[in-house]
């Protein structure tokens, strides 16, 4: 009985495993040549060369038997597929917005929304940037302005709602440029680049009031909004006894529409949508959808994908699911913390974010510490993580200089329902070994830089062997 305490109650995965995918292990020598060939960019490594894949939680979930059953009832009619109407019903029940435009993934919805609402010279405030979201706003002629609370930029702040909007910052922008040049605020749930940090309902309510007064729309990036709802239930006074499903509905009721990448919360491998309440905007969005996505009743998706999404939504609001999902991420984060690895606090929902600037203090930001650390983690144990720092932030369109954000992070992203606690143990041990030899990790120089979203395809080489 040693180690088992009578009062302790652990959580366990609320499912059992029916089908598995075998993993392949490589040798260190193989990984050293693989990372060099991939230009020290984990996006450029082949999946077959990865042991534990923590690149992203996007499209990587294990679907349930019921979702797979849904794939078998795909109605692949070009127009008016049965699965579209099933998805629409689940969408109305859970999110409550009036109108649905399915898209091939989240950025498809961002493209349509930005084209509809952003005019050249406009400003789009947001609670921290997201890479694809900001790019669509900029390509429509807008300028993104960060209005998140200051704590979000501090990896050590324990603020429970680091995704909150600083209404004072928003108000300063509105006074400076005029509300007519601010079409909407882009409000992201569980802010990805801040470390998966939620906003609070009280902040959203205040924001909603402010925006109504000034005639500014609130557009939610609801990609991880169900996980945000779970944090509200856990942390915000008055919400402990409310269901995740009802909190989700309350959030949506305080916003005017949403873009969603269904590849996260909704437990599917592909899909997304744009949600709107305004009928006129909806008609225009449906019209743009036929240019970029497909007919408005499939938006680039197969009928079966929409059926899997509808079922994924029903499973995503289950509290047992969220408890295990967020519990698993927390398990890994706490292991890393006890090994002395600097991570973003509080531990977020979709991954553990290592503070690469604190991990590798000997590197300058323009030597890309997070990129170098992600590469070193891969070489150590075949674990694939993602850079979320200076490379991801890109260049300032005005000055052309690297943006050098305060947060220089490596994201260990946990796919939903895919890995076990033992995989988390192996991951934590790998990172602890790299940490013990951190002074051996050298910086990188960028040798190829694509124009857009450079982090996906950029290539690097070591500056010098240390
Ligand atoms: C990730 C993925 C996608 C995403 C997101 C938020 C908050 C929109 C989207 C776009 C994939 C990714 C995307 C860009 C850079 C790195 C990785 N996030 N909003 O891994 O959705 O991918 O479906 O077009 O997180 O975080 P989609």
CSV table of C-alpha atoms and ligand atoms in Angstrom, one decimal:
chain,number,residue,atom,x,y,z
A,1,UNK,CA,0.0,0.0,0.0
A,2,UNK,CA,3.0,2.3,0.1
A,3,UNK,CA,2.4,5.6,-1.7
A,4,UNK,CA,-1.4,5.2,-1.6
A,5,UNK,CA,-3.1,7.6,0.7
A,6,UNK,CA,-6.7,6.9,1.9
A,7,UNK,CA,-7.9,10.5,1.2
A,8,UNK,CA,-6.4,10.8,-2.2
A,9,UNK,CA,-8.8,10.6,-5.2
A,10,UNK,CA,-7.1,10.6,-8.6
A,11,UNK,CA,-9.0,11.2,-11.9
A,12,UNK,CA,-8.8,8.7,-14.7
A,13,UNK,CA,-9.4,8.8,-18.4
A,14,UNK,CA,-13.2,8.6,-18.9
A,15,UNK,CA,-12.8,6.1,-21.8
A,16,UNK,CA,-11.1,2.9,-22.6
A,17,UNK,CA,-8.9,2.2,-25.6
A,18,UNK,CA,-10.3,0.3,-28.6
A,19,UNK,CA,-7.8,0.9,-31.3
A,20,UNK,CA,-4.1,1.9,-31.1
A,21,UNK,CA,-1.4,3.3,-33.4
A,22,UNK,CA,2.1,1.9,-33.0
A,23,UNK,CA,4.9,4.3,-32.2
A,24,UNK,CA,8.4,4.2,-33.6
A,25,UNK,CA,11.6,5.1,-31.8
A,26,UNK,CA,14.7,6.4,-33.5
A,27,UNK,CA,18.3,6.6,-32.3
A,28,UNK,CA,20.0,9.8,-31.2
A,29,UNK,CA,22.3,9.7,-34.3
A,30,UNK,CA,19.3,9.4,-36.6
A,31,UNK,CA,17.5,12.3,-34.8
A,32,UNK,CA,20.6,14.5,-35.2
A,33,UNK,CA,20.6,14.1,-38.9
A,34,UNK,CA,16.8,14.4,-39.1
A,35,UNK,CA,16.8,17.8,-37.3
A,36,UNK,CA,19.6,19.1,-39.5
A,37,UNK,CA,17.7,18.0,-42.6
A,38,UNK,CA,14.5,19.7,-41.2
A,39,UNK,CA,16.4,23.0,-40.9
A,40,UNK,CA,16.0,22.8,-37.1
A,41,UNK,CA,12.3,23.4,-37.6
A,42,UNK,CA,10.0,20.8,-36.0
A,43,UNK,CA,7.2,21.6,-38.6
A,44,UNK,CA,9.6,20.1,-41.2
A,45,UNK,CA,10.1,16.7,-39.5
A,46,UNK,CA,8.2,13.7,-40.9
A,47,UNK,CA,5.6,12.3,-38.6
A,48,UNK,CA,7.2,8.8,-38.9
A,49,UNK,CA,10.4,10.2,-37.3
A,50,UNK,CA,8.5,11.4,-34.2
A,51,UNK,CA,8.1,9.3,-31.0
A,52,UNK,CA,5.7,11.5,-28.9
A,53,UNK,CA,4.1,14.2,-31.0
A,54,UNK,CA,3.3,17.3,-29.0
A,55,UNK,CA,3.5,19.7,-31.9
A,56,UNK,CA,-0.2,20.6,-31.7
A,57,UNK,CA,-3.6,19.8,-30.3
A,58,UNK,CA,-5.0,20.7,-33.7
A,59,UNK,CA,-6.7,17.9,-35.6
A,60,UNK,CA,-4.8,15.3,-33.6
A,61,UNK,CA,-7.5,14.1,-31.2
A,62,UNK,CA,-8.6,10.5,-31.0
A,63,UNK,CA,-12.2,10.3,-32.2
A,64,UNK,CA,-14.7,8.2,-30.3
A,65,UNK,CA,-16.4,5.1,-31.6
A,66,UNK,CA,-19.6,7.3,-31.9
A,67,UNK,CA,-17.7,9.8,-34.0
A,68,UNK,CA,-16.4,7.0,-36.3
A,69,UNK,CA,-19.9,5.7,-36.5
A,70,UNK,CA,-20.9,9.2,-37.6
A,71,UNK,CA,-18.3,9.0,-40.4
A,72,UNK,CA,-20.2,6.0,-41.8
A,73,UNK,CA,-23.4,8.0,-42.2
A,74,UNK,CA,-21.9,10.7,-44.2
A,75,UNK,CA,-24.3,12.1,-46.7
A,76,UNK,CA,-22.0,13.3,-49.5
A,77,UNK,CA,-24.6,15.2,-51.5
A,78,UNK,CA,-23.1,18.4,-52.9
A,79,UNK,CA,-26.0,20.5,-51.5
A,80,UNK,CA,-28.1,20.2,-48.4
A,81,UNK,CA,-26.3,17.2,-46.8
A,82,UNK,CA,-28.2,15.7,-43.9
A,83,UNK,CA,-25.0,16.0,-41.8
A,84,UNK,CA,-25.0,19.8,-42.2
A,85,UNK,CA,-28.5,19.9,-40.6
A,86,UNK,CA,-27.4,17.6,-37.8
A,87,UNK,CA,-24.4,19.9,-37.2
A,88,UNK,CA,-26.5,23.0,-37.3
A,89,UNK,CA,-28.9,21.5,-34.7
A,90,UNK,CA,-26.0,20.7,-32.3
A,91,UNK,CA,-24.5,24.1,-33.0
A,92,UNK,CA,-27.7,25.9,-32.1
A,93,UNK,CA,-28.2,23.9,-29.0
A,94,UNK,CA,-24.6,24.4,-27.7
A,95,UNK,CA,-23.4,27.8,-28.9
A,96,UNK,CA,-26.8,29.4,-29.5
A,97,UNK,CA,-25.7,31.7,-32.4
A,98,UNK,CA,-28.3,32.2,-35.1
A,99,UNK,CA,-26.3,31.4,-38.2
A,100,UNK,CA,-23.7,28.8,-39.1
A,101,UNK,CA,-21.2,28.9,-42.1
A,102,UNK,CA,-19.0,25.7,-42.1
A,103,UNK,CA,-15.4,26.2,-43.3
A,104,UNK,CA,-12.6,23.8,-44.0
A,105,UNK,CA,-10.8,25.0,-40.8
A,106,UNK,CA,-10.5,28.0,-38.5
A,107,UNK,CA,-8.5,30.2,-40.8
A,108,UNK,CA,-11.2,29.8,-43.5
A,109,UNK,CA,-13.6,31.4,-41.1
A,110,UNK,CA,-11.1,34.1,-40.2
A,111,UNK,CA,-10.6,35.0,-43.9
A,112,UNK,CA,-14.3,35.5,-44.4
A,113,UNK,CA,-14.8,37.5,-41.2
A,114,UNK,CA,-11.9,39.8,-41.9
A,115,UNK,CA,-13.0,40.4,-45.5
A,116,UNK,CA,-16.5,41.2,-44.3
A,117,UNK,CA,-15.7,43.5,-41.5
A,118,UNK,CA,-12.2,45.0,-41.8
A,119,UNK,CA,-11.6,48.0,-44.1
A,120,UNK,CA,-8.2,49.5,-44.9
A,121,UNK,CA,-7.2,51.9,-42.1
A,122,UNK,CA,-9.3,50.0,-39.5
A,123,UNK,CA,-7.9,48.8,-36.1
A,124,UNK,CA,-8.7,45.4,-34.7
A,125,UNK,CA,-8.0,45.1,-31.0
A,126,UNK,CA,-7.5,41.7,-29.5
A,127,UNK,CA,-6.5,39.9,-26.4
A,128,UNK,CA,-3.1,39.0,-27.8
A,129,UNK,CA,-2.4,38.1,-31.4
A,130,UNK,CA,-2.9,34.7,-32.9
A,131,UNK,CA,-0.8,34.1,-36.0
A,132,UNK,CA,-3.4,33.3,-38.6
A,133,UNK,CA,-6.0,35.6,-37.2
A,134,UNK,CA,-3.8,38.7,-37.2
A,135,UNK,CA,-2.5,37.9,-40.7
A,136,UNK,CA,-6.1,37.9,-42.1
A,137,UNK,CA,-6.8,41.2,-40.3
A,138,UNK,CA,-3.7,42.7,-41.8
A,139,UNK,CA,-4.3,41.4,-45.3
A,140,UNK,CA,-7.8,43.0,-45.2
A,141,UNK,CA,-6.0,46.4,-44.4
A,142,UNK,CA,-6.4,46.4,-40.7
A,143,UNK,CA,-3.9,46.9,-37.9
A,144,UNK,CA,-4.0,44.6,-34.9
A,145,UNK,CA,-3.7,46.2,-31.4
A,146,UNK,CA,-3.0,44.1,-28.4
A,147,UNK,CA,-5.4,45.0,-25.5
A,148,UNK,CA,-4.8,42.0,-23.2
A,149,UNK,CA,-4.0,42.5,-19.5
A,150,UNK,CA,-0.3,43.1,-18.8
A,151,UNK,CA,-0.1,39.9,-16.7
A,152,UNK,CA,-0.5,37.9,-19.8
A,153,UNK,CA,2.9,38.9,-21.0
A,154,UNK,CA,4.5,37.8,-17.7
A,155,UNK,CA,5.2,34.0,-17.6
A,156,UNK,CA,5.4,34.1,-13.8
A,157,UNK,CA,2.2,35.9,-13.1
A,158,UNK,CA,-0.3,33.6,-11.4
A,159,UNK,CA,-3.3,35.7,-12.5
A,160,UNK,CA,-6.2,33.2,-12.9
A,161,UNK,CA,-7.6,35.0,-16.0
A,162,UNK,CA,-4.7,36.1,-18.0
A,163,UNK,CA,-6.9,36.1,-21.1
A,164,UNK,CA,-8.9,39.1,-19.8
A,165,UNK,CA,-9.1,42.3,-21.9
A,166,UNK,CA,-7.7,45.4,-20.3
A,167,UNK,CA,-10.7,47.7,-20.9
A,168,UNK,CA,-8.6,50.7,-20.2
A,169,UNK,CA,-6.3,49.8,-23.1
A,170,UNK,CA,-9.3,49.2,-25.4
A,171,UNK,CA,-10.8,52.6,-24.4
A,172,UNK,CA,-7.5,54.4,-25.1
A,173,UNK,CA,-7.5,52.9,-28.6
A,174,UNK,CA,-11.1,53.8,-29.2
A,175,UNK,CA,-10.6,57.4,-28.1
A,176,UNK,CA,-7.5,57.7,-30.2
A,177,UNK,CA,-8.8,56.4,-33.5
A,178,UNK,CA,-12.6,56.7,-33.1
A,179,UNK,CA,-15.1,53.8,-32.7
A,180,UNK,CA,-16.0,53.9,-36.4
A,181,UNK,CA,-12.5,52.6,-37.2
A,182,UNK,CA,-12.8,49.7,-34.8
A,183,UNK,CA,-15.2,47.2,-36.4
A,184,UNK,CA,-14.9,44.5,-33.8
A,185,UNK,CA,-12.8,43.2,-31.0
A,186,UNK,CA,-11.2,39.9,-31.6
A,187,UNK,CA,-11.7,38.0,-28.3
A,188,UNK,CA,-9.8,34.7,-28.1
A,189,UNK,CA,-10.9,32.1,-25.5
A,190,UNK,CA,-8.0,30.3,-23.7
A,191,UNK,CA,-5.5,32.6,-25.3
A,192,UNK,CA,-3.1,30.3,-27.2
A,193,UNK,CA,0.0,32.6,-27.4
A,194,UNK,CA,-0.3,33.5,-23.7
A,195,UNK,CA,-0.1,29.8,-22.7
A,196,UNK,CA,-3.7,28.7,-23.0
A,197,UNK,CA,-5.0,31.3,-20.5
A,198,UNK,CA,-8.8,31.9,-20.1
A,199,UNK,CA,-10.8,35.1,-19.8
A,200,UNK,CA,-13.4,35.5,-17.0
A,201,UNK,CA,-17.1,35.9,-17.4
A,202,UNK,CA,-17.0,39.1,-15.5
A,203,UNK,CA,-14.5,40.6,-17.9
A,204,UNK,CA,-16.5,39.4,-20.9
A,205,UNK,CA,-19.6,41.0,-19.4
A,206,UNK,CA,-17.9,44.3,-18.9
A,207,UNK,CA,-16.4,44.1,-22.4
A,208,UNK,CA,-19.8,43.4,-23.9
A,209,UNK,CA,-21.3,46.4,-22.1
A,210,UNK,CA,-18.4,48.7,-23.3
A,211,UNK,CA,-18.7,47.5,-26.9
A,212,UNK,CA,-22.5,47.8,-27.0
A,213,UNK,CA,-22.1,51.5,-25.9
A,214,UNK,CA,-19.6,52.2,-28.6
A,215,UNK,CA,-21.1,50.1,-31.4
A,216,UNK,CA,-18.2,47.7,-31.6
A,217,UNK,CA,-18.9,44.0,-32.3
A,218,UNK,CA,-17.4,41.3,-30.1
A,219,UNK,CA,-16.1,38.4,-32.3
A,220,UNK,CA,-15.0,35.4,-30.3
A,221,UNK,CA,-12.2,33.1,-31.4
A,222,UNK,CA,-14.0,30.1,-30.0
A,223,UNK,CA,-11.4,27.5,-30.9
A,224,UNK,CA,-10.9,26.5,-27.3
A,225,UNK,CA,-13.9,28.2,-25.7
A,226,UNK,CA,-15.2,24.9,-24.1
A,227,UNK,CA,-11.9,24.6,-22.2
A,228,UNK,CA,-12.2,28.3,-21.2
A,229,UNK,CA,-15.7,27.5,-19.9
A,230,UNK,CA,-14.2,24.7,-17.8
A,231,UNK,CA,-11.7,27.1,-16.2
A,232,UNK,CA,-14.5,29.5,-15.4
A,233,UNK,CA,-16.3,26.7,-13.6
A,234,UNK,CA,-13.1,25.9,-11.7
A,235,UNK,CA,-12.0,29.4,-10.9
A,236,UNK,CA,-14.7,32.0,-11.1
A,237,UNK,CA,-16.9,32.7,-8.0
A,238,UNK,CA,-20.5,31.6,-8.6
A,239,UNK,CA,-19.8,29.1,-11.4
A,240,UNK,CA,-18.8,25.9,-9.6
A,241,UNK,CA,-22.2,24.4,-9.8
A,242,UNK,CA,-23.0,25.5,-13.3
A,243,UNK,CA,-22.5,23.1,-16.2
A,244,UNK,CA,-19.8,23.6,-18.8
A,245,UNK,CA,-22.6,23.5,-21.4
A,246,UNK,CA,-24.4,26.4,-19.7
A,247,UNK,CA,-21.3,28.4,-19.3
A,248,UNK,CA,-20.5,28.0,-22.9
A,249,UNK,CA,-23.9,29.3,-23.8
A,250,UNK,CA,-23.5,32.2,-21.5
A,251,UNK,CA,-20.2,33.2,-23.2
A,252,UNK,CA,-21.7,33.0,-26.7
A,253,UNK,CA,-24.7,35.0,-25.6
A,254,UNK,CA,-22.3,37.9,-24.7
A,255,UNK,CA,-20.7,37.9,-28.2
A,256,UNK,CA,-21.9,38.7,-31.7
A,257,UNK,CA,-20.3,35.8,-33.6
A,258,UNK,CA,-17.3,33.5,-33.6
A,259,UNK,CA,-14.7,31.9,-35.7
A,260,UNK,CA,-13.9,28.3,-34.6
A,261,UNK,CA,-11.2,25.8,-35.6
A,262,UNK,CA,-13.1,22.6,-34.8
A,263,UNK,CA,-9.8,20.7,-34.8
A,264,UNK,CA,-9.3,21.5,-31.1
A,265,UNK,CA,-12.3,21.5,-28.7
A,266,UNK,CA,-14.5,19.6,-31.0
A,267,UNK,CA,-12.3,16.5,-31.3
A,268,UNK,CA,-12.2,16.2,-35.0
A,269,UNK,CA,-9.3,15.9,-37.5
A,270,UNK,CA,-10.6,18.7,-39.8
A,271,UNK,CA,-13.2,21.4,-39.8
A,272,UNK,CA,-14.2,24.8,-38.6
A,273,UNK,CA,-17.0,27.4,-38.9
A,274,UNK,CA,-18.0,31.0,-38.7
A,275,UNK,CA,-21.0,31.8,-36.5
A,276,UNK,CA,-23.0,35.0,-36.8
A,277,UNK,CA,-26.1,36.6,-35.3
A,278,UNK,CA,-26.7,39.3,-37.9
A,279,UNK,CA,-28.7,38.2,-40.9
A,280,UNK,CA,-27.2,40.6,-43.4
A,281,UNK,CA,-23.6,39.7,-42.4
A,282,UNK,CA,-24.6,36.0,-42.6
A,283,UNK,CA,-25.8,36.4,-46.2
A,284,UNK,CA,-22.6,38.1,-47.2
A,285,UNK,CA,-20.5,35.4,-45.4
A,286,UNK,CA,-22.4,32.6,-47.2
A,287,UNK,CA,-21.6,34.4,-50.4
A,288,UNK,CA,-17.9,34.6,-49.7
A,289,UNK,CA,-17.9,31.0,-48.6
A,290,UNK,CA,-18.7,29.9,-52.1
A,291,UNK,CA,-15.5,31.6,-53.4
A,292,UNK,CA,-13.1,30.3,-50.8
A,293,UNK,CA,-14.6,27.2,-49.1
A,294,UNK,CA,-17.3,25.5,-51.0
A,295,UNK,CA,-21.1,25.6,-51.0
A,296,UNK,CA,-22.6,27.0,-47.8
A,297,UNK,CA,-23.9,23.7,-46.6
A,298,UNK,CA,-20.5,22.0,-46.6
A,299,UNK,CA,-17.8,24.7,-46.6
A,300,UNK,CA,-14.9,22.5,-47.7
A,301,UNK,CA,-15.9,19.6,-45.5
A,302,UNK,CA,-17.1,16.1,-46.3
A,303,UNK,CA,-20.6,15.3,-44.9
A,304,UNK,CA,-18.9,12.7,-42.6
A,305,UNK,CA,-16.6,15.4,-41.2
A,306,UNK,CA,-19.7,17.5,-40.2
A,307,UNK,CA,-21.3,14.4,-38.5
A,308,UNK,CA,-18.1,13.7,-36.5
A,309,UNK,CA,-18.0,17.4,-35.5
A,310,UNK,CA,-21.6,17.3,-34.2
A,311,UNK,CA,-20.9,14.3,-32.1
A,312,UNK,CA,-17.5,15.8,-31.0
A,313,UNK,CA,-19.4,18.8,-29.7
A,314,UNK,CA,-21.6,16.7,-27.5
A,315,UNK,CA,-18.6,14.9,-26.1
A,316,UNK,CA,-16.6,18.1,-25.6
A,317,UNK,CA,-19.0,19.6,-23.1
A,318,UNK,CA,-18.9,16.5,-20.9
A,319,UNK,CA,-17.2,17.5,-17.6
A,320,UNK,CA,-15.5,14.1,-17.3
A,321,UNK,CA,-13.8,14.8,-20.6
A,322,UNK,CA,-12.6,18.3,-19.6
A,323,UNK,CA,-11.5,17.2,-16.1
A,324,UNK,CA,-9.3,14.5,-17.7
A,325,UNK,CA,-8.1,16.7,-20.5
A,326,UNK,CA,-7.1,19.6,-18.3
A,327,UNK,CA,-6.0,17.2,-15.6
A,328,UNK,CA,-3.5,15.6,-17.9
A,329,UNK,CA,-2.0,18.9,-19.0
A,330,UNK,CA,-1.7,19.9,-15.4
A,331,UNK,CA,-0.1,16.5,-14.5
A,332,UNK,CA,2.7,17.2,-17.0
A,333,UNK,CA,3.1,20.8,-16.0
A,334,UNK,CA,3.4,20.0,-12.3
A,335,UNK,CA,6.0,17.3,-13.1
A,336,UNK,CA,8.1,19.9,-15.0
A,337,UNK,CA,7.7,22.4,-12.2
A,338,UNK,CA,9.0,20.0,-9.6
A,339,UNK,CA,12.0,19.3,-11.9
A,340,UNK,CA,12.8,23.0,-11.8
A,341,UNK,CA,11.9,23.7,-15.4
A,342,UNK,CA,10.6,27.2,-16.0
A,343,UNK,CA,7.1,27.1,-17.4
A,344,UNK,CA,4.2,29.6,-17.9
A,345,UNK,CA,1.9,29.9,-14.9
A,346,UNK,CA,-0.8,29.0,-14.3
A,347,UNK,CA,-0.7,25.8,-16.3
A,348,UNK,CA,-3.0,26.3,-19.3
A,349,UNK,CA,-5.5,24.0,-21.0
A,350,UNK,CA,-4.0,22.6,-24.1
A,351,UNK,CA,-0.4,22.4,-23.3
A,352,UNK,CA,2.5,23.2,-21.1
A,353,UNK,CA,4.5,26.2,-22.3
A,354,UNK,CA,8.2,26.2,-21.4
A,355,UNK,CA,9.7,29.6,-20.8
A,356,UNK,CA,12.6,29.3,-23.2
A,357,UNK,CA,14.1,32.7,-22.3
A,358,UNK,CA,14.5,31.6,-18.7
A,359,UNK,CA,15.6,28.1,-19.8
A,360,UNK,CA,18.3,29.4,-22.1
A,361,UNK,CA,19.3,32.8,-20.6
A,362,UNK,CA,22.6,32.8,-22.5
A,363,UNK,CA,20.9,33.2,-25.9
A,364,UNK,CA,19.7,36.5,-27.4
A,365,UNK,CA,16.1,36.6,-28.7
A,366,UNK,CA,17.5,36.9,-32.3
A,367,UNK,CA,19.3,33.6,-31.7
A,368,UNK,CA,15.8,32.1,-31.4
A,369,UNK,CA,16.0,30.3,-28.0
A,370,UNK,CA,12.6,28.7,-28.3
A,371,UNK,CA,13.4,27.3,-31.8
A,372,UNK,CA,16.7,26.0,-30.5
A,373,UNK,CA,15.1,24.4,-27.4
A,374,UNK,CA,12.3,22.7,-29.5
A,375,UNK,CA,15.1,21.2,-31.7
A,376,UNK,CA,17.1,20.1,-28.7
A,377,UNK,CA,14.0,18.4,-27.1
A,378,UNK,CA,13.5,16.5,-30.4
A,379,UNK,CA,17.1,15.3,-30.5
A,380,UNK,CA,17.0,14.2,-26.8
A,381,UNK,CA,14.0,11.8,-27.1
A,382,UNK,CA,12.1,12.2,-30.4
A,383,UNK,CA,9.5,14.4,-28.7
A,384,UNK,CA,8.1,17.1,-31.0
A,385,UNK,CA,7.2,20.5,-29.6
A,386,UNK,CA,6.4,23.9,-31.2
A,387,UNK,CA,8.2,27.2,-31.1
A,388,UNK,CA,5.9,30.1,-29.9
A,389,UNK,CA,8.2,33.1,-29.6
A,390,UNK,CA,10.2,35.4,-31.8
A,391,UNK,CA,9.9,33.2,-34.9
A,392,UNK,CA,6.1,32.9,-34.6
A,393,UNK,CA,5.7,36.6,-33.9
A,394,UNK,CA,7.3,37.5,-37.2
A,395,UNK,CA,8.3,41.0,-38.3
A,396,UNK,CA,6.7,44.3,-37.6
A,397,UNK,CA,5.2,45.4,-41.0
A,398,UNK,CA,6.3,49.0,-40.4
A,399,UNK,CA,9.9,48.5,-39.3
A,400,UNK,CA,10.7,45.1,-40.7
A,401,UNK,CA,12.4,44.1,-37.4
A,402,UNK,CA,11.7,40.9,-35.5
A,403,UNK,CA,8.9,41.6,-33.0
A,404,UNK,CA,10.9,40.0,-30.1
A,405,UNK,CA,7.8,39.3,-28.0
A,406,UNK,CA,8.2,39.1,-24.2
A,407,UNK,CA,7.0,35.5,-24.2
A,408,UNK,CA,9.6,33.2,-25.8
A,409,UNK,CA,8.0,29.8,-25.4
A,410,UNK,CA,8.1,26.2,-26.4
A,411,UNK,CA,4.7,24.6,-26.4
A,412,UNK,CA,4.3,21.0,-25.4
A,413,UNK,CA,0.8,20.6,-26.8
A,414,UNK,CA,-1.3,17.7,-25.6
A,415,UNK,CA,-3.6,16.0,-28.2
A,416,UNK,CA,-6.9,15.1,-26.7
A,417,UNK,CA,-7.5,11.5,-25.7
A,418,UNK,CA,-4.3,10.3,-27.4
A,419,UNK,CA,-1.5,9.9,-24.9
A,420,UNK,CA,-1.3,8.3,-21.5
A,421,UNK,CA,0.2,9.4,-18.2
A,422,UNK,CA,3.2,7.3,-19.0
A,423,UNK,CA,3.9,9.4,-22.1
A,424,UNK,CA,3.7,12.4,-19.9
A,425,UNK,CA,6.3,10.9,-17.5
A,426,UNK,CA,8.6,10.2,-20.4
A,427,UNK,CA,8.2,13.7,-21.7
A,428,UNK,CA,8.9,15.3,-18.3
A,429,UNK,CA,12.0,13.2,-17.9
A,430,UNK,CA,13.3,14.2,-21.4
A,431,UNK,CA,12.8,17.9,-20.7
A,432,UNK,CA,14.5,17.5,-17.3
A,433,UNK,CA,17.5,16.0,-19.0
A,434,UNK,CA,17.8,18.8,-21.5
A,435,UNK,CA,17.4,21.3,-18.6
A,436,UNK,CA,20.3,19.6,-16.8
A,437,UNK,CA,22.5,20.3,-19.9
A,438,UNK,CA,21.0,23.6,-20.9
A,439,UNK,CA,24.2,25.4,-21.3
A,440,UNK,CA,25.1,23.1,-24.2
A,441,UNK,CA,22.2,24.3,-26.3
A,442,UNK,CA,23.4,26.9,-28.8
A,443,UNK,CA,21.5,29.5,-30.8
A,444,UNK,CA,20.3,29.4,-34.4
A,445,UNK,CA,20.5,31.6,-37.4
A,446,UNK,CA,17.6,31.8,-39.9
A,447,UNK,CA,18.7,30.7,-43.4
A,448,UNK,CA,15.3,30.7,-45.1
A,449,UNK,CA,12.4,33.0,-44.3
A,450,UNK,CA,9.1,32.8,-46.0
A,451,UNK,CA,7.0,35.9,-46.3
A,452,UNK,CA,3.9,34.7,-44.5
A,453,UNK,CA,3.6,32.7,-41.2
A,454,UNK,CA,7.3,32.1,-41.4
A,455,UNK,CA,7.4,29.7,-38.5
A,456,UNK,CA,5.8,26.9,-40.6
A,457,UNK,CA,8.5,26.7,-43.2
A,458,UNK,CA,11.6,28.7,-42.0
A,459,UNK,CA,14.9,27.0,-41.9
A,460,UNK,CA,17.8,27.5,-39.5
A,461,UNK,CA,21.4,26.4,-38.8
A,462,UNK,CA,23.4,26.4,-35.6
A,463,UNK,CA,25.3,29.6,-35.1
A,464,UNK,CA,28.4,27.8,-33.7
A,465,UNK,CA,29.1,24.7,-31.8
A,466,UNK,CA,29.5,25.5,-28.1
B,1,LIG,C1,-2.3,25.3,-33.1
B,1,LIG,C2,-3.3,25.5,-34.3
B,1,LIG,C3,-5.0,27.1,-34.8
B,1,LIG,C4,-5.8,28.2,-34.4
B,1,LIG,C5,-5.9,28.7,-33.0
B,1,LIG,C6,-6.7,29.8,-32.7
B,1,LIG,C7,-6.7,30.2,-31.3
B,1,LIG,C8,-7.3,30.0,-34.9
B,1,LIG,C9,-6.6,28.9,-35.3
B,1,LIG,C10,-6.5,28.6,-36.8
B,1,LIG,C11,-2.7,25.3,-35.6
B,1,LIG,C12,-1.7,26.4,-35.9
B,1,LIG,C13,-2.0,27.5,-36.6
B,1,LIG,C14,-1.1,28.5,-36.8
B,1,LIG,C15,0.2,28.4,-36.2
B,1,LIG,C16,0.5,27.3,-35.6
B,1,LIG,C17,-0.4,26.3,-35.4
B,1,LIG,N1,-4.1,26.6,-34.1
B,1,LIG,N2,-7.4,30.4,-33.6
B,1,LIG,O1,-1.5,24.4,-33.2
B,1,LIG,O2,-7.3,27.4,-37.0
B,1,LIG,O3,-5.5,25.8,-37.9
B,1,LIG,O4,-8.0,25.4,-38.1
B,1,LIG,O5,-7.0,27.1,-39.4
B,1,LIG,O6,-5.2,28.1,-32.1
B,1,LIG,O7,-2.4,26.1,-32.2
B,1,LIG,P1,-6.9,26.4,-38.1
